[in-house]
Short mmCIF file of C-alpha atoms in Angstrom, two decimals:
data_model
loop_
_atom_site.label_atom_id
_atom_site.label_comp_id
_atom_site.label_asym_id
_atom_site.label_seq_id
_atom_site.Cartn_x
_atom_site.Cartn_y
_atom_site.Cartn_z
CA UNK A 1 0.00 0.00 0.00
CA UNK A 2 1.21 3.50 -0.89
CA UNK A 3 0.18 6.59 0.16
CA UNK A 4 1.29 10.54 0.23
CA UNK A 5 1.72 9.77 3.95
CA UNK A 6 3.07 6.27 4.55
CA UNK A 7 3.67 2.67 2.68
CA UNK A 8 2.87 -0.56 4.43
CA UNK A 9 4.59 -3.31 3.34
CA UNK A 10 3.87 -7.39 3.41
CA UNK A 11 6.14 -10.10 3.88
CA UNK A 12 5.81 -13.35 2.26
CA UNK A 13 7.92 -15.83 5.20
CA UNK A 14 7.25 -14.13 8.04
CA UNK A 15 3.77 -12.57 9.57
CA UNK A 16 4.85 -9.17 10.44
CA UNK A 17 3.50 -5.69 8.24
CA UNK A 18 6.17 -2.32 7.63
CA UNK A 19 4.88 0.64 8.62
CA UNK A 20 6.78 3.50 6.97
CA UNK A 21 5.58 6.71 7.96
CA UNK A 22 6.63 9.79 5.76
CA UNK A 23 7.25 13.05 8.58
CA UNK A 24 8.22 15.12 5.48
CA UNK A 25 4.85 14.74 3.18
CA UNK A 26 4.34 15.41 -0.69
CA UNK A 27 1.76 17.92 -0.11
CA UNK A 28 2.50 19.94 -3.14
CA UNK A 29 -0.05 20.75 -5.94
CA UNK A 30 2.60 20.95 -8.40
CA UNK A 31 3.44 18.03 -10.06
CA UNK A 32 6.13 18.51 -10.75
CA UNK A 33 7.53 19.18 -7.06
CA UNK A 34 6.04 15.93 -6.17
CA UNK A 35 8.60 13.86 -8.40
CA UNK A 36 10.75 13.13 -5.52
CA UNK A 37 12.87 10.11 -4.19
CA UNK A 38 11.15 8.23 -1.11
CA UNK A 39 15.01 8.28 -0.04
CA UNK A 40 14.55 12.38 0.21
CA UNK A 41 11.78 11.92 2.61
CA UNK A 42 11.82 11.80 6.21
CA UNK A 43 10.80 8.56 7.43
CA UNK A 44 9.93 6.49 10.18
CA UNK A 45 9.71 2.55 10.04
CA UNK A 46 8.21 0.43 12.46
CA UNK A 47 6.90 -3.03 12.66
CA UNK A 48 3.63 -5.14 13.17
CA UNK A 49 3.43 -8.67 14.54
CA UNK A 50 0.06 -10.23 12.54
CA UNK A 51 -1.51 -13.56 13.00
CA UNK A 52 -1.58 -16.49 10.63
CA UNK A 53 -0.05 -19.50 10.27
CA UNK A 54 4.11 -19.97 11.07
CA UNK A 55 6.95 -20.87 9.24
CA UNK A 56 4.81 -20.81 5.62
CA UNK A 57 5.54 -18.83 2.67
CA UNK A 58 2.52 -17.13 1.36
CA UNK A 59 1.68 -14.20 -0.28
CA UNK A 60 -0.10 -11.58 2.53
CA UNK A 61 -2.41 -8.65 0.25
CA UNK A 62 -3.11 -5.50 1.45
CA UNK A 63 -5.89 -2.65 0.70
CA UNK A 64 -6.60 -0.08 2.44
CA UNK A 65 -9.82 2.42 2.30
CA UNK A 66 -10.89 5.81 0.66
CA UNK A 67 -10.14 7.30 4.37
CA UNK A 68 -6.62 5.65 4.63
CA UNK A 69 -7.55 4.99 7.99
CA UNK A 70 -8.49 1.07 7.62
CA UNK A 71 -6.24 -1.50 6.22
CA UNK A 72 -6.84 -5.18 5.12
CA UNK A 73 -4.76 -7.62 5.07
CA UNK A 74 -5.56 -11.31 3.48
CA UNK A 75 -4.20 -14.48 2.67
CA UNK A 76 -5.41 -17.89 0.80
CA UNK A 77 -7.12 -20.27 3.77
CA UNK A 78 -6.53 -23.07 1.80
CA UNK A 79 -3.83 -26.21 3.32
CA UNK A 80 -4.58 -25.35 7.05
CA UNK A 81 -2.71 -28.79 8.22
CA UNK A 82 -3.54 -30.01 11.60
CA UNK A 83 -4.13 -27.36 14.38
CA UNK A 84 -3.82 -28.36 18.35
CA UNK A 85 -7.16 -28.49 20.23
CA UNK A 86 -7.83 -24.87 21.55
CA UNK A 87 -10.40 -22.99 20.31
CA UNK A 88 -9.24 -19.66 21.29
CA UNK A 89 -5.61 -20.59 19.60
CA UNK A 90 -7.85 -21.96 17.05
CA UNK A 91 -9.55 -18.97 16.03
CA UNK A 92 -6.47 -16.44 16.09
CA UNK A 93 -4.34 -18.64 14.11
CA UNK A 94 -6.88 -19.71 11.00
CA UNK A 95 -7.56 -16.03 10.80
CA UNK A 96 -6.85 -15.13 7.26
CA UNK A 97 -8.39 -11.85 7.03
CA UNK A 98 -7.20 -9.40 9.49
CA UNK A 99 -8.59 -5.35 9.92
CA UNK A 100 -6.11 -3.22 10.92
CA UNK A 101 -6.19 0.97 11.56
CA UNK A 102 -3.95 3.42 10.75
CA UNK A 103 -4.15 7.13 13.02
CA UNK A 104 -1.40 8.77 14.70
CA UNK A 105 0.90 7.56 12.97
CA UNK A 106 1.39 3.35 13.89
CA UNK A 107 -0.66 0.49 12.63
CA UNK A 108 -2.18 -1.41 14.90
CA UNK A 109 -4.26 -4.75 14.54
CA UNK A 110 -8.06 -4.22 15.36
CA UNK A 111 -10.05 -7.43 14.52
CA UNK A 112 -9.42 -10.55 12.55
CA UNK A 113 -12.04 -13.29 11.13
CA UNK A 114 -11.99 -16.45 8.92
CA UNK A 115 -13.52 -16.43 5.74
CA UNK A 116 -15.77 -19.55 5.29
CA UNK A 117 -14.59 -20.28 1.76
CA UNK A 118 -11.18 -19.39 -0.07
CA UNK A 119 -11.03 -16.02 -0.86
CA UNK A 120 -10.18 -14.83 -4.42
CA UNK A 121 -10.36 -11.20 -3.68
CA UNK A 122 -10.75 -8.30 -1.13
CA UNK A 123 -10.90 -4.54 -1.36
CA UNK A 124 -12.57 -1.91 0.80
CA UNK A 125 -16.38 -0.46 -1.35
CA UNK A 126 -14.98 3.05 -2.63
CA UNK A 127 -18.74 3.88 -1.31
CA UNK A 128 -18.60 3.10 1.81
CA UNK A 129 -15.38 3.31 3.23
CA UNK A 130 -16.26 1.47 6.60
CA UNK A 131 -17.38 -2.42 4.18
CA UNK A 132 -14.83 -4.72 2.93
CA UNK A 133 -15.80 -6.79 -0.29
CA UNK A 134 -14.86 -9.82 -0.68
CA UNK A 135 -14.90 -12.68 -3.59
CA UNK A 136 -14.73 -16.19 -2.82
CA UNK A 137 -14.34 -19.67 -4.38
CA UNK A 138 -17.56 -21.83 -3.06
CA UNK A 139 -19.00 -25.03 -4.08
CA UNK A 140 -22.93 -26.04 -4.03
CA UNK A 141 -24.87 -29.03 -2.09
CA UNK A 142 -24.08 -30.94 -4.98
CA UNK A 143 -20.33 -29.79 -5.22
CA UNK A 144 -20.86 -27.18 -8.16
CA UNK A 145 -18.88 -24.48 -8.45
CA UNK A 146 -20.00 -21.45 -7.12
CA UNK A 147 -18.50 -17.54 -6.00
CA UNK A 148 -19.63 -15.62 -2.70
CA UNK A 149 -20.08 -12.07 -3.32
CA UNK A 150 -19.39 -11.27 0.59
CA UNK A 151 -20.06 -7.81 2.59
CA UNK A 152 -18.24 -6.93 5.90
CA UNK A 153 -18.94 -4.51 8.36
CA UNK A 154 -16.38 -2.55 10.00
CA UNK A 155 -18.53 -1.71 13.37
CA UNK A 156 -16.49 -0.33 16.20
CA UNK A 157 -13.19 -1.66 15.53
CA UNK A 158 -14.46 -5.71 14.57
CA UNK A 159 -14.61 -7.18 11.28
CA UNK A 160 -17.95 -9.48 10.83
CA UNK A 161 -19.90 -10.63 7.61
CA UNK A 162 -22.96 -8.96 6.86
CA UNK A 163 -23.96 -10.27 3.60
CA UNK A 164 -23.49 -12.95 1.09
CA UNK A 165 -24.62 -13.42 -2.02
CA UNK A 166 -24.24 -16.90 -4.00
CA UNK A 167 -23.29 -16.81 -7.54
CA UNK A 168 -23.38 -19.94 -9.62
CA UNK A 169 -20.56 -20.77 -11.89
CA UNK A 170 -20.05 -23.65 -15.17
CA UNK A 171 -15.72 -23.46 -13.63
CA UNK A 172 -14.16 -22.47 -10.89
CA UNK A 173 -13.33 -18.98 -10.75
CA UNK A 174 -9.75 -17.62 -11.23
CA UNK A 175 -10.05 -13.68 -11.12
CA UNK A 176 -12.80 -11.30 -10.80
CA UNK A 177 -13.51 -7.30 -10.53
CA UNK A 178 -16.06 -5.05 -10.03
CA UNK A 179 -17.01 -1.56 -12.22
CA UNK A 180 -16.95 0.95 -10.51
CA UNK A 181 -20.23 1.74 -9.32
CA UNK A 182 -19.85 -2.30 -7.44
CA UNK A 183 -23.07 -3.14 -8.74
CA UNK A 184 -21.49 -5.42 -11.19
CA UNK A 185 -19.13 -8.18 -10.88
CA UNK A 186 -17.17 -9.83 -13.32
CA UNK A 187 -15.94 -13.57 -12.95
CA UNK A 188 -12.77 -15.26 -15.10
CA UNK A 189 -13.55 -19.13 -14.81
CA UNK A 190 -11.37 -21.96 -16.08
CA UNK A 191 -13.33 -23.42 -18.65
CA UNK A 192 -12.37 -19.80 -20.28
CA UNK A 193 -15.76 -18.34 -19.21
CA UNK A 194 -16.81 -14.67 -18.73
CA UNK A 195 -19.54 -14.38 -15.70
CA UNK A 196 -21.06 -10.63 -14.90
CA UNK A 197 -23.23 -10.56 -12.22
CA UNK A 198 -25.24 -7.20 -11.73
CA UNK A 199 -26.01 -7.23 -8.20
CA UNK A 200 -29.48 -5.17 -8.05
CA UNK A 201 -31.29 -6.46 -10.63
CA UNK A 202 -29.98 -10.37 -9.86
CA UNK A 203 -29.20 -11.20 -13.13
CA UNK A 204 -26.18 -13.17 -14.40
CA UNK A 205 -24.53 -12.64 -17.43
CA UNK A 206 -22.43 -15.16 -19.87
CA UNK A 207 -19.21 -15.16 -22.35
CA UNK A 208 -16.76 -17.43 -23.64
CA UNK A 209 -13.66 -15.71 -23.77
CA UNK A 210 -10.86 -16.72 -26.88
CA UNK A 211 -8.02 -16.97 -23.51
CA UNK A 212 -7.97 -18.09 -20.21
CA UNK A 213 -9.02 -15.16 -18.26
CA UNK A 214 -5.92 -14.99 -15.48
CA UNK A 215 -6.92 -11.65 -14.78
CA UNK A 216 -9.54 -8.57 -15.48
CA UNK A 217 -10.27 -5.29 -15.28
CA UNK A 218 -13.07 -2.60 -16.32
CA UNK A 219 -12.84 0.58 -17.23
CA UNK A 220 -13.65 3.40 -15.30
CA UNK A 221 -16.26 4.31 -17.67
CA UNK A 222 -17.96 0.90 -16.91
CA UNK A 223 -18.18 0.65 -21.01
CA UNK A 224 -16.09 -1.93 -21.07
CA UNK A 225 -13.61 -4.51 -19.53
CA UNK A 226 -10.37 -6.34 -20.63
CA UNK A 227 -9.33 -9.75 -19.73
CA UNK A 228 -6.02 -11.15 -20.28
CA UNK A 229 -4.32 -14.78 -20.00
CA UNK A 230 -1.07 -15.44 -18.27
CA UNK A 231 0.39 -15.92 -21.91
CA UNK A 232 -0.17 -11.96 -22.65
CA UNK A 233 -2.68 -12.22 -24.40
CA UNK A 234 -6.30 -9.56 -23.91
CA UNK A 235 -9.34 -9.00 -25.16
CA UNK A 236 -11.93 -6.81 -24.73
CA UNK A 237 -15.77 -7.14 -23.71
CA UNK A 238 -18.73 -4.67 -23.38
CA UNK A 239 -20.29 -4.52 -20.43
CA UNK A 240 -22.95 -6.59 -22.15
CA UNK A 241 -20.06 -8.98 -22.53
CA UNK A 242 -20.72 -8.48 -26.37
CA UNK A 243 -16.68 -8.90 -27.23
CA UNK A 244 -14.81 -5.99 -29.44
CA UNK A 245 -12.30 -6.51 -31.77
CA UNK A 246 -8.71 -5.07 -31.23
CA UNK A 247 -5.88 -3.87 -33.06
CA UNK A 248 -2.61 -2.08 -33.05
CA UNK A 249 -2.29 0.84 -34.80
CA UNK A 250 -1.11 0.31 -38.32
CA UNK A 251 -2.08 1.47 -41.86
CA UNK A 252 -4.18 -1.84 -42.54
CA UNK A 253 -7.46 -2.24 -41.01
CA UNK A 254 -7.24 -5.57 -39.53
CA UNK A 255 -9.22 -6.08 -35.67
CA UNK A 256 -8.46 -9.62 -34.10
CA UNK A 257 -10.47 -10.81 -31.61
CA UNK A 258 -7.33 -10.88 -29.11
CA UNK A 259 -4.08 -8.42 -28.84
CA UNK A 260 -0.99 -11.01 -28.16
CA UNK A 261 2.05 -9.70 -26.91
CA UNK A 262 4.01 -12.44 -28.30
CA UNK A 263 3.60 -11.62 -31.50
CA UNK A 264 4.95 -7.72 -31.07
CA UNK A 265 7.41 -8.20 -28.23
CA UNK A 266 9.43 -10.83 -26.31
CA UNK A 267 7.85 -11.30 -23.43
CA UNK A 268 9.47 -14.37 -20.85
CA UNK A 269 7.40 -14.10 -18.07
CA UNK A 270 3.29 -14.55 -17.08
CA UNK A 271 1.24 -11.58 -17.34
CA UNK A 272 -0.52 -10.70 -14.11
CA UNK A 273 -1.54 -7.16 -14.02
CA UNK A 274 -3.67 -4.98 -15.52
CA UNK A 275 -5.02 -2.26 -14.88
CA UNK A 276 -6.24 1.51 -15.79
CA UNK A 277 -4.64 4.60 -15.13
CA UNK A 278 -7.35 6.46 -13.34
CA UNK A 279 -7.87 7.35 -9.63
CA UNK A 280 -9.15 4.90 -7.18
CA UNK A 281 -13.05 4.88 -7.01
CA UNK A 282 -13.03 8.03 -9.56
CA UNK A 283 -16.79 8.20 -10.24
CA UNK A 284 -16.60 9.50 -14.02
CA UNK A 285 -19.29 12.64 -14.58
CA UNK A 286 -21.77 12.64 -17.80
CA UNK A 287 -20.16 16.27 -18.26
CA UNK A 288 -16.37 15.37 -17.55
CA UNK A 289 -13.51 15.54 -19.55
CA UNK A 290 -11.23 13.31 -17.99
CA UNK A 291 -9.98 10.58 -21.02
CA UNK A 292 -8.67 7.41 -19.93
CA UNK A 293 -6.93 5.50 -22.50
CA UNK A 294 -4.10 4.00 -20.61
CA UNK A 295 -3.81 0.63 -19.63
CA UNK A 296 -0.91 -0.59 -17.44
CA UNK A 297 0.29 -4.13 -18.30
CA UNK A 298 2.28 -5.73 -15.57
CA UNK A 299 4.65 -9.34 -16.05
CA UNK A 300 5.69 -11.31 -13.31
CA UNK A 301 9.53 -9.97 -12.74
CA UNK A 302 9.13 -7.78 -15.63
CA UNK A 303 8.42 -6.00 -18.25
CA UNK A 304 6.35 -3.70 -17.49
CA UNK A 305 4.18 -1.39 -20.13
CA UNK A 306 1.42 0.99 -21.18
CA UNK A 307 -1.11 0.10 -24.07
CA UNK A 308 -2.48 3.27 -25.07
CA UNK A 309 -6.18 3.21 -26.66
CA UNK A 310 -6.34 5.32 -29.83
CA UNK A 311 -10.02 5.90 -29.28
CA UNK A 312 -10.46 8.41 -32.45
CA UNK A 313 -12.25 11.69 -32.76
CA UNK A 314 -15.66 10.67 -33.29
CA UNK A 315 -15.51 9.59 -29.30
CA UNK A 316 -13.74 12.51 -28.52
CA UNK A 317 -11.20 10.54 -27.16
CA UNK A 318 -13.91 8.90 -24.73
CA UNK A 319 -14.50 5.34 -24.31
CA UNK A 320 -18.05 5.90 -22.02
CA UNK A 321 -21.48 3.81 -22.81
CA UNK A 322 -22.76 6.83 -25.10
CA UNK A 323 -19.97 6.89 -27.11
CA UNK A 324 -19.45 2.85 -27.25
CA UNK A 325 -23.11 2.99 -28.26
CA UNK A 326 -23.00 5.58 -31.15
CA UNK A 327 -20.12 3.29 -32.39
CA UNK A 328 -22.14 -0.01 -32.71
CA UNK A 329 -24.98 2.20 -34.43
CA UNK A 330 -22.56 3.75 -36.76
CA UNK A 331 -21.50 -0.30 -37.64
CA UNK A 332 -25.37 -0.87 -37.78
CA UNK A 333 -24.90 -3.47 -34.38
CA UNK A 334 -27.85 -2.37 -33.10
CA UNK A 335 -28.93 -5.51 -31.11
CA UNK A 336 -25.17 -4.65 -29.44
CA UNK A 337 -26.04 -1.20 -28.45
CA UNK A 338 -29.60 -2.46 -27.06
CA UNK A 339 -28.00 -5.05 -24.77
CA UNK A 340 -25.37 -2.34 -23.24
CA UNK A 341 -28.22 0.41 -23.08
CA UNK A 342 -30.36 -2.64 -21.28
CA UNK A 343 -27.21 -2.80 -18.33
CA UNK A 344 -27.48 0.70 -18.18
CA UNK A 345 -29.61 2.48 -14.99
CA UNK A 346 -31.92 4.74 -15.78
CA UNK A 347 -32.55 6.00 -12.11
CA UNK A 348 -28.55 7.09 -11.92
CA UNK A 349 -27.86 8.30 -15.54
CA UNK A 350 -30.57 9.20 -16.98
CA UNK A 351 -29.45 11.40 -19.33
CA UNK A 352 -27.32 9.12 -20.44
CA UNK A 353 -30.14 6.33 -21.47
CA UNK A 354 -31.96 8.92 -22.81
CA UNK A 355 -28.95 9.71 -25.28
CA UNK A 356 -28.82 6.65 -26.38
CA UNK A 357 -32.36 5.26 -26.53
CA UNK A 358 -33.17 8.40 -28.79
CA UNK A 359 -29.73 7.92 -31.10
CA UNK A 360 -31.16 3.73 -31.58
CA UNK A 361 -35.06 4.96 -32.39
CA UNK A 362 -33.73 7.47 -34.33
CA UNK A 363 -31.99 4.96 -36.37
CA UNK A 364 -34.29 1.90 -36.50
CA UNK A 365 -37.21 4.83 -37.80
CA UNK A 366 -35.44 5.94 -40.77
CA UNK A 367 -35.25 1.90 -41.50
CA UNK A 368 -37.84 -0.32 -43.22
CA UNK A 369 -39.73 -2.02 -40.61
CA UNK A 370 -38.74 -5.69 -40.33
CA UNK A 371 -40.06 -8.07 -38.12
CA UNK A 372 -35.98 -8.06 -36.26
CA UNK A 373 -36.29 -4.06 -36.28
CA UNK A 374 -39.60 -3.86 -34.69
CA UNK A 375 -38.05 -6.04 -32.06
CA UNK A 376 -35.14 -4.31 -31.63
CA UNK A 377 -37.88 -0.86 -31.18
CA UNK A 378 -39.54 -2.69 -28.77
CA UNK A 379 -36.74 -3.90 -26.60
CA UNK A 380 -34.89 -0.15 -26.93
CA UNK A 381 -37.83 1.53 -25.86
CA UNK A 382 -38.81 -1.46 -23.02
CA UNK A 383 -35.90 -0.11 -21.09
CA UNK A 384 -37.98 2.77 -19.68
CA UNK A 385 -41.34 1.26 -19.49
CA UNK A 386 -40.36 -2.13 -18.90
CA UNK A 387 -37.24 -1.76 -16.91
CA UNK A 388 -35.15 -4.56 -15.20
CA UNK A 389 -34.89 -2.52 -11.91
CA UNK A 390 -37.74 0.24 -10.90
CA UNK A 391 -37.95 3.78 -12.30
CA UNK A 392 -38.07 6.33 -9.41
CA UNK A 393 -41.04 8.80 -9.65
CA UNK A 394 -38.79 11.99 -10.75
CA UNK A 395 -36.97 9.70 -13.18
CA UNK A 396 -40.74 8.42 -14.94
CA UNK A 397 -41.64 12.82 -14.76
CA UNK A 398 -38.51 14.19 -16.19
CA UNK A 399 -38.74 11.13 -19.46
CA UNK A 400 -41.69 10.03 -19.66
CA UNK A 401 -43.09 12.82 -22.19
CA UNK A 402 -39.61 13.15 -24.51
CA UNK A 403 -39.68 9.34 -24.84
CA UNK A 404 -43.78 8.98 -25.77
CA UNK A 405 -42.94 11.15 -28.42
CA UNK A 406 -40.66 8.44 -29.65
CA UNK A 407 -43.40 5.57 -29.19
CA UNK A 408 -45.80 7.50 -31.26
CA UNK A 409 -43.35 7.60 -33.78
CA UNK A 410 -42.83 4.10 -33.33
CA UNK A 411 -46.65 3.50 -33.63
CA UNK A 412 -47.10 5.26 -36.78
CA UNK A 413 -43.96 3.35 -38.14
CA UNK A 414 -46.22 0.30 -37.07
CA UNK A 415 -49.32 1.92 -38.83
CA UNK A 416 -47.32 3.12 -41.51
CA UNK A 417 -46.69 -0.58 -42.61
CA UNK A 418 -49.66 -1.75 -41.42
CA UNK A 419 -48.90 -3.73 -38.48
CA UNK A 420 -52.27 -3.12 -37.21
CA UNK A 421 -52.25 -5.53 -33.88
CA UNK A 422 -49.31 -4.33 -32.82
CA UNK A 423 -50.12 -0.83 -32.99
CA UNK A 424 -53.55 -0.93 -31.74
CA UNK A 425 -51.43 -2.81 -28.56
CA UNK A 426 -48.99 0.24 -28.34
CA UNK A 427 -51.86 2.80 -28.34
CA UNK A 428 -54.12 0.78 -25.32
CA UNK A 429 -50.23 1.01 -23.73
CA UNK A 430 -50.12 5.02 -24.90
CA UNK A 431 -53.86 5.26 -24.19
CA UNK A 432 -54.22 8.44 -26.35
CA UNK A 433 -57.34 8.59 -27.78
CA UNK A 434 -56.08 10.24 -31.18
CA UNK A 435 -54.29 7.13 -31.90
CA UNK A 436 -57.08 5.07 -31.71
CA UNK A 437 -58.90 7.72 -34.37
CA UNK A 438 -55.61 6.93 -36.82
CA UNK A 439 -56.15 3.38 -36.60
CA UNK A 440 -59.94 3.72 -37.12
CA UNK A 441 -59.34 5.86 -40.18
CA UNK A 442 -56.99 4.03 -41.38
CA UNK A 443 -58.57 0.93 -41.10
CA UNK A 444 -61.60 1.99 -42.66
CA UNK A 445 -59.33 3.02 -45.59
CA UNK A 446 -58.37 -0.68 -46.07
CA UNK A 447 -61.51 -2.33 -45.41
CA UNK A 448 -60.61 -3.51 -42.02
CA UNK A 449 -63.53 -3.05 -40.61
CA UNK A 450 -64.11 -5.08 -37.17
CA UNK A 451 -60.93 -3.14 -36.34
CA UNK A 452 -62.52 0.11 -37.16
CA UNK A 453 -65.26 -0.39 -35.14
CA UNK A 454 -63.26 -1.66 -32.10
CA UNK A 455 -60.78 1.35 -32.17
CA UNK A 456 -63.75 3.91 -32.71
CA UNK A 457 -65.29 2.01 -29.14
CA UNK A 458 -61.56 2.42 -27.38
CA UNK A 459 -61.57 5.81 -28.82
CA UNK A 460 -65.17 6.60 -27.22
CA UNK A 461 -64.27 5.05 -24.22
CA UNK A 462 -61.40 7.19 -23.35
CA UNK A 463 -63.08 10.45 -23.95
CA UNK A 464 -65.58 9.06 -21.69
CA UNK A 465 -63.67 8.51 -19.15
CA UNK A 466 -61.53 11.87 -19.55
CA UNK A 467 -64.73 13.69 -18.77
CA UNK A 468 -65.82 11.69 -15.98
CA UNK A 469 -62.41 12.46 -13.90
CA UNK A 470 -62.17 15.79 -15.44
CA UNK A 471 -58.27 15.24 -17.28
#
């Protein structure tokens, strides 16, 4: 872990935690100032005696929270070995998740737990600084594979498990992360297997990747994620796990379904890092500027590099869901741009949605009507009134009367082509009686009559009933 203030470092064969403490900080704004040697800096180094098991080398990871005044630290809690009968030893020593805090300047050990299964994962939520998140590798009843999306509480100095939710897997799971609003989680299996689980709405999510995914990691945009095999090899989803073709920039236009390092660069050792240059828990803004188009690539021992994303300037450099969506429009992969807009909240970024459900109507209603188009219509505009997670009220007021506009578009595309069921089914949805007067004309006009008559009666009816409550 490093901080402006202090680093804390792990140690693989014994269980103790550094503590370096900076007294001379690198408070400046300037940049530029801030390019200093640690060696420059006062420091002072002191130790922490942590539990776990002796004499074993393992690999101890830290995090630490938005507050930098909790720390984590965690370690596999697989090949326990036999343990002596004492259930207060017992407890203490098959720790293998340990809270720590960090004020006045020491570190001192606060609480400690055992997960129940093996833990793939742990961070601190970037939303609320006081719950550590955890992944871990389950199995079912029936010895399935399975992954425990876990919530602790950090209550008064103790670590305890609030929350667990069960995720079924086809493999087990070899790396995860979450976007960066930690409603969604993404799951690497063996079997080469993309799993996104989106927390609030329950609903799970499936790929087959081209690698083994050894490690991934989503953009700050929550557009899209990268996974990459030990081998150095990536390749890029949606965040409808729709994949994307890559390239490297050259004169030819030739996207592969996978970037491999091999093929550009010698490259001895595993890959196992990646990840985006942006702030920790940077929440990006509809409005901002901010472009991040730099991913760090990390190999065991070395080398390490930067991919940068030449994202052109129809994106304006911006790799966000509105801009990912205008992209699969302008390729006319509409039912791609329907599945990320369906992942998309309407109750958090509206304006957003909005953006892109008009930019897909807009497109589909300049189209001949198809039976795969009016689908596609359907599903785009089913994302407001048919949502996967409740609208809130002010969400429904502030769309509701820019987006009927687009159904009655839609309904006289229907009309228009003479999809009369369907658009007599829209209009009892739009319950407008003018609609209904369309259809009756209309219908009369091609000798439809039954139909006529029944959207004259709907017609009547809802004038009636506009005078009886007085709308």
């Amino acid at each position: 872990v490093l901080t402006d203030n202090f680093i804390i470092l792990s140690f693989e064969d014994h269980n103790q935690l550094c503590f370096i403490q900076f007294t001379k900080t690198m408070d400046s704004p300037d940049v530029n100032k801030r390019l200093e040697k640690l060696s420059c800096l006062d420091s002072k180094i002191s130790y922490v005696d942590i539990l776990g098991p002796e004499g074993r080398r393992m690999k101890r990871h830290l995090a630490i929270n938005c507050m930098q005044d909790l720390v984590i630290c965690w370690w596999s809690a697989t090949s326990d070995g036999a343990w002596p009968w004492s259930p207060i030893s017992c407890q203490r020593n098959r720790a293998n998740l340990l809270l720590l805090g960090c004020a006045h300047g020491k570190l001192e050990v606060l609480s400690y737990v055992r997960t129940e299964w093996e833990p793939l994962d742990a961070r601190f939520s970037s939303l609320q600084p006081q719950q550590v998140l955890t992944v871990e590798r389950s199995v079912s009843a029936a010895k399935e594979p399975m992954a425990d999306s876990c919530v602790y509480k950090c209550v008064r100095g103790r670590i305890q498990c609030a929350a667990v939710t069960r995720i079924p897997l086809r493999a087990r799971a070899i790396s995860c992360c979450r976007d960066v609003t930690e409603d969604k989680l993404v799951l690497g299996c063996e079997d080469s297997s993309v799993v996104l689980y989106e927390a609030y709405s329950q609903v799970t999510l499936l790929a087959q990747a081209e690698l083994l995914p050894a490690v991934v990691t989503y953009h700050p945009s929550g557009a899209v994620l990268v996974v990459g095999s030990s081998q150095g090899e990536l390749q890029l989803f949606d965040t409808a796990l729709s994949p994307i073709k890559i390239q490297l920039l050259a004169q030819d236009y030739s996207p592969e379904a996978t970037l491999q390092f091999s093929k550009h660069c010698d490259v001895p050792t595993s890959l196992i890092q990646i990840q985006w240059a942006a702030a920790p828990g940077a929440f990006p803004s509809p409005d901002s500027m901010d472009i991040h188009d730099l991913l760090l690539v990390r190999f065991d021992k070395g080398p390490l590099g930067v991919l940068h994303f030449k994202l052109g300037v129809f994106t304006r450099g911006q790799l966000g869901l509105v801009e990912i969506i205008h992209q699969y429009i302008r390729y006319d992969e509409i039912q791609e741009a329907i599945n990320v807009l369906s992942t998309m909240n309407w109750n958090t970024m509206g304006q957003q949605c909005f953006i892109c459900l008009s930019a897909i109507c807009n497109h589909l209603l300049k189209q001949k009507l198809t039976p795969a188009r009016e689908a596609q219509l359907e599903a785009s505009l089913g994302t407001f009134y048919a949502p996967t997670r409740p609208l809130l009220d002010r969400t429904v007021l502030e769309y509701r009367d820019p987006i009927s506009r687009y159904a009655r578009r839609f309904f006289h595309h229907l009309l228009r082509y003479q999809r009369f069921e369907k658009a007599f089914l829209l209009a009892v949805d739009i319950g407008a009686r003018d609609l209904f007067m369309d259809i009756h004309y209309l219908a009369l006009d091609k000798g439809e009559l039954a139909l006529a008559e029944v959207a004259k009666r709907k017609a009547n009816d809802i004038d009636a009933e506009s005078i009886t409550t007085g709308i």
